[in-house]
Every structure is written in structure tokens, then in C-alpha cells.
mmCIF file of C-alpha atoms and ligand atoms in Angstrom:
data_model
loop_
_atom_site.group_PDB
_atom_site.id
_atom_site.type_symbol
_atom_site.label_atom_id
_atom_site.label_comp_id
_atom_site.label_asym_id
_atom_site.label_seq_id
_atom_site.Cartn_x
_atom_site.Cartn_y
_atom_site.Cartn_z
ATOM 1 C CA MET H 1 0.591 25.614 31.749
ATOM 2 C CA ILE H 2 -2.386 24.005 30.060
ATOM 3 C CA LYS H 3 -2.853 20.250 30.654
ATOM 4 C CA LEU H 4 -3.096 17.944 27.661
ATOM 5 C CA SER H 5 -4.261 14.350 27.180
ATOM 6 C CA LYS H 6 -1.502 11.744 26.823
ATOM 7 C CA ARG H 7 -2.209 11.596 23.070
ATOM 8 C CA LEU H 8 -1.810 15.334 22.530
ATOM 9 C CA GLN H 9 1.277 15.439 24.755
ATOM 10 C CA VAL H 10 2.963 12.925 22.458
ATOM 11 C CA VAL H 11 1.860 14.921 19.393
ATOM 12 C CA ALA H 12 3.358 18.066 20.957
ATOM 13 C CA SER H 13 6.646 16.265 21.619
ATOM 14 C CA PHE H 14 6.940 15.599 17.847
ATOM 15 C CA ILE H 15 6.655 19.309 16.896
ATOM 16 C CA PRO H 16 9.916 21.159 16.224
ATOM 17 C CA ASP H 17 10.835 24.673 17.427
ATOM 18 C CA ASN H 18 11.399 27.502 14.925
ATOM 19 C CA THR H 19 8.560 26.735 12.555
ATOM 20 C CA SER H 20 5.258 28.030 11.202
ATOM 21 C CA ILE H 21 2.406 25.622 11.912
ATOM 22 C CA ILE H 22 -1.101 24.930 10.685
ATOM 23 C CA ASP H 23 -3.241 22.771 12.980
ATOM 24 C CA VAL H 24 -5.956 21.397 10.687
ATOM 25 C CA GLY H 25 -9.090 20.467 12.644
ATOM 26 C CA CYS H 26 -7.930 22.264 15.785
ATOM 27 C CA ASP H 27 -11.328 21.904 17.529
ATOM 28 C CA HIS H 28 -10.673 23.245 21.080
ATOM 29 C CA ALA H 29 -7.131 24.460 20.163
ATOM 30 C CA LEU H 30 -5.714 23.012 23.408
ATOM 31 C CA LEU H 31 -2.712 21.621 21.528
ATOM 32 C CA ASP H 32 -2.014 25.038 19.986
ATOM 33 C CA ILE H 33 -2.146 26.771 23.365
ATOM 34 C CA TYR H 34 0.298 24.215 24.778
ATOM 35 C CA LEU H 35 2.640 24.610 21.788
ATOM 36 C CA MET H 36 2.614 28.383 22.143
ATOM 37 C CA GLN H 37 3.449 27.994 25.842
ATOM 38 C CA THR H 38 6.280 25.496 25.358
ATOM 39 C CA LYS H 39 7.951 25.845 21.927
ATOM 40 C CA LYS H 40 10.472 28.441 20.802
ATOM 41 C CA ASN H 41 9.937 30.808 17.897
ATOM 42 C CA ILE H 42 6.764 29.361 16.376
ATOM 43 C CA GLU H 43 3.753 30.769 14.548
ATOM 44 C CA ILE H 44 0.419 28.962 14.680
ATOM 45 C CA LEU H 45 -2.636 29.061 12.454
ATOM 46 C CA ALA H 46 -5.391 26.954 14.047
ATOM 47 C CA THR H 47 -8.146 25.994 11.589
ATOM 48 C CA ASP H 48 -11.361 24.048 11.488
ATOM 49 C CA ILE H 49 -14.003 23.346 8.872
ATOM 50 C CA ASN H 50 -16.798 24.026 11.394
ATOM 51 C CA PRO H 51 -17.523 27.398 13.057
ATOM 52 C CA ASN H 52 -18.604 25.932 16.428
ATOM 53 C CA PRO H 53 -15.219 24.425 17.363
ATOM 54 C CA LEU H 54 -13.562 27.692 16.352
ATOM 55 C CA GLU H 55 -15.769 29.599 18.818
ATOM 56 C CA ILE H 56 -14.662 27.263 21.617
ATOM 57 C CA ALA H 57 -11.053 27.560 20.429
ATOM 58 C CA SER H 58 -11.358 31.343 20.547
ATOM 59 C CA LEU H 59 -12.638 31.257 24.164
ATOM 60 C CA ASN H 60 -9.802 28.920 25.207
ATOM 61 C CA ILE H 61 -7.188 31.060 23.497
ATOM 62 C CA LYS H 62 -8.515 34.189 25.236
ATOM 63 C CA LYS H 63 -8.452 32.400 28.595
ATOM 64 C CA TYR H 64 -4.681 31.958 28.182
ATOM 65 C CA HIS H 65 -4.200 35.495 26.752
ATOM 66 C CA LEU H 66 -2.811 34.177 23.472
ATOM 67 C CA GLU H 67 -5.224 35.910 21.083
ATOM 68 C CA THR H 68 -2.424 37.951 19.517
ATOM 69 C CA LYS H 69 -0.239 34.845 19.074
ATOM 70 C CA ILE H 70 -2.552 32.119 17.719
ATOM 71 C CA LYS H 71 -4.489 32.924 14.539
ATOM 72 C CA LEU H 72 -7.827 31.214 13.923
ATOM 73 C CA LYS H 73 -9.380 30.521 10.536
ATOM 74 C CA LEU H 74 -12.433 28.721 9.156
ATOM 75 C CA MET H 75 -10.903 26.510 6.470
ATOM 76 C CA ASP H 76 -11.420 23.191 4.718
ATOM 77 C CA GLY H 77 -8.241 21.127 5.015
ATOM 78 C CA ILE H 78 -5.249 22.802 3.370
ATOM 79 C CA LYS H 79 -7.133 24.226 0.395
ATOM 80 C CA ASP H 80 -5.948 27.812 1.065
ATOM 81 C CA LEU H 81 -2.610 26.930 2.631
ATOM 82 C CA ASP H 82 -0.320 29.923 3.042
ATOM 83 C CA LYS H 83 3.104 29.499 1.377
ATOM 84 C CA ASN H 84 4.855 30.341 4.660
ATOM 85 C CA ILE H 85 3.541 27.287 6.507
ATOM 86 C CA LYS H 86 6.297 24.720 7.108
ATOM 87 C CA THR H 87 4.590 22.259 9.489
ATOM 88 C CA ILE H 88 1.175 20.621 9.173
ATOM 89 C CA ILE H 89 -0.509 18.978 12.162
ATOM 90 C CA MET H 90 -3.627 16.833 11.902
ATOM 91 C CA ALA H 91 -4.719 15.030 15.031
ATOM 92 C CA GLY H 92 -7.734 13.057 16.134
ATOM 93 C CA MET H 93 -9.180 12.226 12.711
ATOM 94 C CA GLY H 94 -9.571 9.023 10.748
ATOM 95 C CA GLY H 95 -6.718 8.001 8.469
ATOM 96 C CA ILE H 96 -8.846 8.238 5.318
ATOM 97 C CA LEU H 97 -9.962 11.822 6.068
ATOM 98 C CA MET H 98 -6.379 12.919 6.778
ATOM 99 C CA THR H 99 -4.966 11.393 3.633
ATOM 100 C CA ASN H 100 -7.826 12.793 1.500
ATOM 101 C CA ILE H 101 -7.185 16.291 2.874
ATOM 102 C CA LEU H 102 -3.487 16.111 1.946
ATOM 103 C CA VAL H 103 -3.764 14.240 -1.354
ATOM 104 C CA SER H 104 -6.577 16.456 -2.683
ATOM 105 C CA SER H 105 -4.430 19.602 -2.143
ATOM 106 C CA LYS H 106 -1.011 18.090 -2.834
ATOM 107 C CA GLU H 107 -0.019 21.088 -4.997
ATOM 108 C CA ASN H 108 0.016 23.136 -1.763
ATOM 109 C CA LEU H 109 2.683 20.971 -0.109
ATOM 110 C CA LYS H 110 5.669 22.431 -1.990
ATOM 111 C CA ASN H 111 7.002 24.501 0.938
ATOM 112 C CA VAL H 112 5.925 22.115 3.699
ATOM 113 C CA GLN H 113 8.816 20.418 5.519
ATOM 114 C CA THR H 114 7.091 18.429 8.264
ATOM 115 C CA ILE H 115 3.729 16.679 8.616
ATOM 116 C CA ILE H 116 2.635 15.332 11.989
ATOM 117 C CA LEU H 117 -0.361 13.012 11.843
ATOM 118 C CA THR H 118 -2.241 11.110 14.521
ATOM 119 C CA PRO H 119 -4.713 8.849 12.774
ATOM 120 C CA ASN H 120 -6.929 6.665 14.918
ATOM 121 C CA ASN H 121 -7.272 4.003 12.193
ATOM 122 C CA ASP H 122 -6.046 2.940 8.713
ATOM 123 C CA PHE H 123 -2.375 3.241 9.696
ATOM 124 C CA PRO H 124 -0.954 1.381 6.621
ATOM 125 C CA LEU H 125 -2.965 3.627 4.280
ATOM 126 C CA VAL H 126 -1.584 6.778 5.928
ATOM 127 C CA ARG H 127 1.992 5.435 5.673
ATOM 128 C CA GLU H 128 1.476 4.631 1.986
ATOM 129 C CA LYS H 129 -0.289 7.798 0.792
ATOM 130 C CA ILE H 130 1.897 10.326 2.588
ATOM 131 C CA THR H 131 5.100 8.547 1.547
ATOM 132 C CA LYS H 132 3.881 8.741 -2.068
ATOM 133 C CA LEU H 133 3.481 12.513 -1.652
ATOM 134 C CA GLY H 134 7.271 12.784 -1.216
ATOM 135 C CA PHE H 135 7.631 12.575 2.566
ATOM 136 C CA LYS H 136 9.432 9.974 4.642
ATOM 137 C CA ILE H 137 8.760 8.754 8.147
ATOM 138 C CA GLU H 138 11.318 10.198 10.543
ATOM 139 C CA LYS H 139 9.730 8.686 13.627
ATOM 140 C CA GLU H 140 6.495 7.195 14.817
ATOM 141 C CA THR H 141 5.088 5.826 18.013
ATOM 142 C CA LEU H 142 1.999 3.959 19.083
ATOM 143 C CA ILE H 143 0.078 5.151 22.101
ATOM 144 C CA ILE H 144 -2.872 3.841 23.995
ATOM 145 C CA ASP H 145 -4.977 6.610 25.473
ATOM 146 C CA ASN H 146 -8.441 6.007 26.918
ATOM 147 C CA LYS H 147 -8.316 2.414 25.649
ATOM 148 C CA LYS H 148 -7.866 3.604 22.034
ATOM 149 C CA THR H 149 -4.724 3.038 19.984
ATOM 150 C CA TYR H 150 -3.289 5.993 18.068
ATOM 151 C CA LEU H 151 -0.302 6.211 15.801
ATOM 152 C CA VAL H 152 1.688 9.430 16.019
ATOM 153 C CA LEU H 153 3.746 9.890 12.853
ATOM 154 C CA LYS H 154 6.337 12.482 11.928
ATOM 155 C CA PHE H 155 6.928 12.799 8.182
ATOM 156 C CA ILE H 156 9.691 15.003 6.807
ATOM 157 C CA LYS H 157 10.225 15.996 3.184
ATOM 158 C CA GLY H 158 12.237 13.382 1.323
ATOM 159 C CA LYS H 159 12.002 10.191 -0.667
ATOM 160 C CA GLN H 160 11.502 6.839 1.039
ATOM 161 C CA ARG H 161 12.493 4.064 -1.355
ATOM 162 C CA LYS H 162 10.453 1.266 0.152
ATOM 163 C CA ILE H 163 7.092 1.816 1.794
ATOM 164 C CA ASN H 164 6.779 -0.266 4.903
ATOM 165 C CA TYR H 165 3.016 -0.545 5.207
ATOM 166 C CA PHE H 166 3.092 -2.681 8.193
ATOM 167 C CA PHE H 167 5.823 -2.162 10.735
ATOM 168 C CA GLY H 168 7.036 1.262 9.709
ATOM 169 C CA THR H 169 9.701 2.244 12.217
ATOM 170 C CA LEU H 170 7.829 0.554 15.066
ATOM 171 C CA ASN H 171 10.372 -2.192 15.577
ATOM 172 C CA ASN H 172 10.710 -1.753 19.314
ATOM 173 C CA LYS H 173 8.778 -4.116 21.504
ATOM 174 C CA THR H 174 6.773 -1.983 23.900
ATOM 175 C CA LEU H 175 3.506 -2.663 25.725
ATOM 176 C CA GLU H 176 1.754 -0.613 23.036
ATOM 177 C CA THR H 177 3.264 -2.430 20.051
ATOM 178 C CA ILE H 178 2.612 -5.841 21.666
ATOM 179 C CA TYR H 179 -1.034 -4.854 22.281
ATOM 180 C CA TYR H 180 -1.442 -3.438 18.764
ATOM 181 C CA TYR H 181 0.149 -6.318 16.857
ATOM 182 C CA THR H 182 -1.598 -8.956 18.979
ATOM 183 C CA ASN H 183 -4.904 -7.302 18.018
ATOM 184 C CA ILE H 184 -3.913 -7.394 14.341
ATOM 185 C CA ILE H 185 -3.119 -11.110 14.569
ATOM 186 C CA ASN H 186 -6.503 -11.805 16.149
ATOM 187 C CA THR H 187 -8.374 -9.663 13.590
ATOM 188 C CA ASN H 188 -6.490 -11.311 10.714
ATOM 189 C CA LYS H 189 -7.369 -14.751 12.094
ATOM 190 C CA LYS H 190 -11.073 -13.827 12.149
ATOM 191 C CA ILE H 191 -10.899 -12.420 8.592
ATOM 192 C CA LEU H 192 -9.006 -15.484 7.371
ATOM 193 C CA LYS H 193 -11.827 -17.741 8.555
ATOM 194 C CA LYS H 194 -14.382 -15.700 6.610
ATOM 195 C CA ILE H 195 -12.554 -15.315 3.289
ATOM 196 C CA PRO H 196 -13.629 -17.970 0.737
ATOM 197 C CA ASN H 197 -10.779 -20.195 -0.533
ATOM 198 C CA LYS H 198 -11.045 -18.773 -4.076
ATOM 199 C CA TYR H 199 -9.465 -15.558 -2.745
ATOM 200 C CA PHE H 200 -6.332 -17.487 -1.881
ATOM 201 C CA LEU H 201 -3.932 -14.587 -2.648
ATOM 202 C CA LYS H 202 -5.646 -12.378 -0.066
ATOM 203 C CA LYS H 203 -5.546 -15.298 2.384
ATOM 204 C CA LEU H 204 -1.878 -15.874 1.687
ATOM 205 C CA LYS H 205 -1.091 -12.178 2.275
ATOM 206 C CA LEU H 206 -2.857 -12.138 5.656
ATOM 207 C CA ALA H 207 -1.249 -15.425 6.694
ATOM 208 C CA LYS H 208 2.191 -14.014 5.771
ATOM 209 C CA GLU H 209 1.450 -10.854 7.754
ATOM 210 C CA ASN H 210 0.567 -12.927 10.790
ATOM 211 C CA LYS H 211 3.746 -14.962 10.452
ATOM 212 C CA LYS H 212 5.840 -11.766 10.348
ATOM 213 C CA ILE H 213 4.097 -10.351 13.400
ATOM 214 C CA LYS H 214 4.485 -13.587 15.345
ATOM 215 C CA ARG H 215 8.209 -13.552 14.548
ATOM 216 C CA PHE H 216 8.379 -9.955 15.820
ATOM 217 C CA LEU H 217 6.461 -10.801 19.001
ATOM 218 C CA ASN H 218 8.446 -13.953 19.753
ATOM 219 C CA ASN H 219 11.886 -12.448 19.224
HETATM 220 C C1 SAM V 1 -12.096 14.943 16.760
HETATM 221 S S1 SAM V 1 -11.652 16.604 16.402
HETATM 222 C C2 SAM V 1 -9.944 16.561 16.797
HETATM 223 C C3 SAM V 1 -9.524 17.799 17.522
HETATM 224 C C4 SAM V 1 -8.063 17.945 17.851
HETATM 225 N N1 SAM V 1 -7.245 18.062 16.664
HETATM 226 C C5 SAM V 1 -7.578 16.808 18.709
HETATM 227 O O1 SAM V 1 -6.786 15.988 18.227
HETATM 228 O O2 SAM V 1 -8.003 16.705 19.864
HETATM 229 C C6 SAM V 1 -11.651 16.687 14.638
HETATM 230 C C7 SAM V 1 -11.860 18.110 14.130
HETATM 231 O O3 SAM V 1 -11.573 18.116 12.734
HETATM 232 C C8 SAM V 1 -12.468 19.002 12.107
HETATM 233 N N2 SAM V 1 -12.465 18.697 10.659
HETATM 234 C C9 SAM V 1 -13.038 17.647 10.029
HETATM 235 N N3 SAM V 1 -12.816 17.722 8.701
HETATM 236 C C10 SAM V 1 -12.067 18.831 8.491
HETATM 237 C C11 SAM V 1 -11.518 19.457 7.328
HETATM 238 N N4 SAM V 1 -11.702 18.947 6.104
HETATM 239 N N5 SAM V 1 -10.818 20.590 7.488
HETATM 240 C C12 SAM V 1 -10.621 21.137 8.715
HETATM 241 N N6 SAM V 1 -11.129 20.591 9.851
HETATM 242 C C13 SAM V 1 -11.838 19.459 9.735
HETATM 243 C C14 SAM V 1 -13.780 18.775 12.834
HETATM 244 O O4 SAM V 1 -14.668 19.881 12.697
HETATM 245 C C15 SAM V 1 -13.293 18.596 14.281
HETATM 246 O O5 SAM V 1 -13.313 19.790 15.013
#
């Protein structure tokens, strides 16, 4: 079986069986090969906006004799999304790019049931924008891989009344959440020092955030 990075292993663990998948920005397609080797009854369309990654993906797929199982397509985001696709994966991109891809083609999300995202930044923005598209967070986890923090999020179709920009469902104290929230406190402290007093509402918001996080960390 193909070996994956810790990050992609966690992404794979969030993918259900019995579904049709698009992996947007598949690059090397290692995740797709692993999914095809480990999940039951799935179809995969692996896409990328650039031809070069798709050539590498094609070589990798051939190496594992999966060329009849994994389809490859040059495609920008989900602009030409097939109606049969039920699960969208986007991994290893910035939060802004991911949300732009989904929001700009939101009319194509009607039949989609699950969206798995692994942004490497702008986590609150991703939570907000995807929730507003009519999906709710079923589960999420923070991981540290190669000294970088990633959020792996599983959204399923459904309304979420209140958007939790900040904690989401990450209310378990783990090494990763302690590391992540301690970094946020330190960044907020630095920003607070730089913001002029006339922007007191912004200052108040950051100070409140820090208070909440400290409560979480000290509990
Ligand atoms: C850093 S790679 C991530 C590869 C893989 N998903 C992973 O997590 O290891 C990001 C890939 O997204 C592709 N990409 C960027 N914008 C895209 C878009 N609008 N539509 C499809 N692919 C895109 C890039 O060409 C690149 O191959």
C-alpha cells in the first residue's frame, strides 16, 4: 500500500466509503491512490488546474495499476463539476483559495453531501464561508506535520445555526490544540500592541478572544 504523510493520512480517515469523489488540486494524486486502495465502493476524479502535476499524477497512478479506476482531468476548481459527485476534497491549499473555489461555483454544490478541506491558514474564514454555503462541521482536527499546523475539516450538508469562528468543534485539549491556541494568544498579543487605541473595538475583540483561549487552556 502507498505511504502517505501524516496530514494526508488524517484527510483519508475523514473520507467515507460508498461515494463519488473529486480531489481538487490533486497534484501527485497520492491521496487518491491510497483511497482507491483502502476505501469500499468509491469513484475518484482527480483534477488539477495545471498540466504538470497531472502528468506526475498519471505516472503515479500507472505505477499502482489504477489507471482504469482513477480518472484524471485538467480543471479549474469545481467549475465543471459533474452532478454525480457527492464528496469534494481539497487539501494542501490556502484557506482563501479553497473558499474562493467553492463560493465562486456554489451553484454546483446542489448534489454534494460532504466537503473535506485541509487549509493551512485562515481557519476561521473557512469555517464561516463554508457554513454559509449550507454545510455544517461534522468533525475537525488539528494536526502538526513537518512543523506546520493544518486543520482537517469535514463538512456535511445541513444548516449550522451559529458559526463558531474560533473553536469550532476543537474543544478537546490535545498537544496540537494547546500549540495552536498558544500561538494565537501570542500573535494576538503582538497585534494588540500595534493597533492604535482609536480602533478600540478591534482591540476589545482580540482581548476577548485571548481571554476565551486562556480559559480553555487553563481548564
Ligand atoms: C500544494 S498542492 C496540494 C496537493 C495535494 N492536494 C496535497 O494535499 O498534497 C496544490 C495543488 O492545487 C492546484 N491548484 C491550485 N489552484 C487550483 C484550482 N483553482 N483548481 C484546481 N487545482 C488547483 C495546484 O496546481 C497544485 O497542484
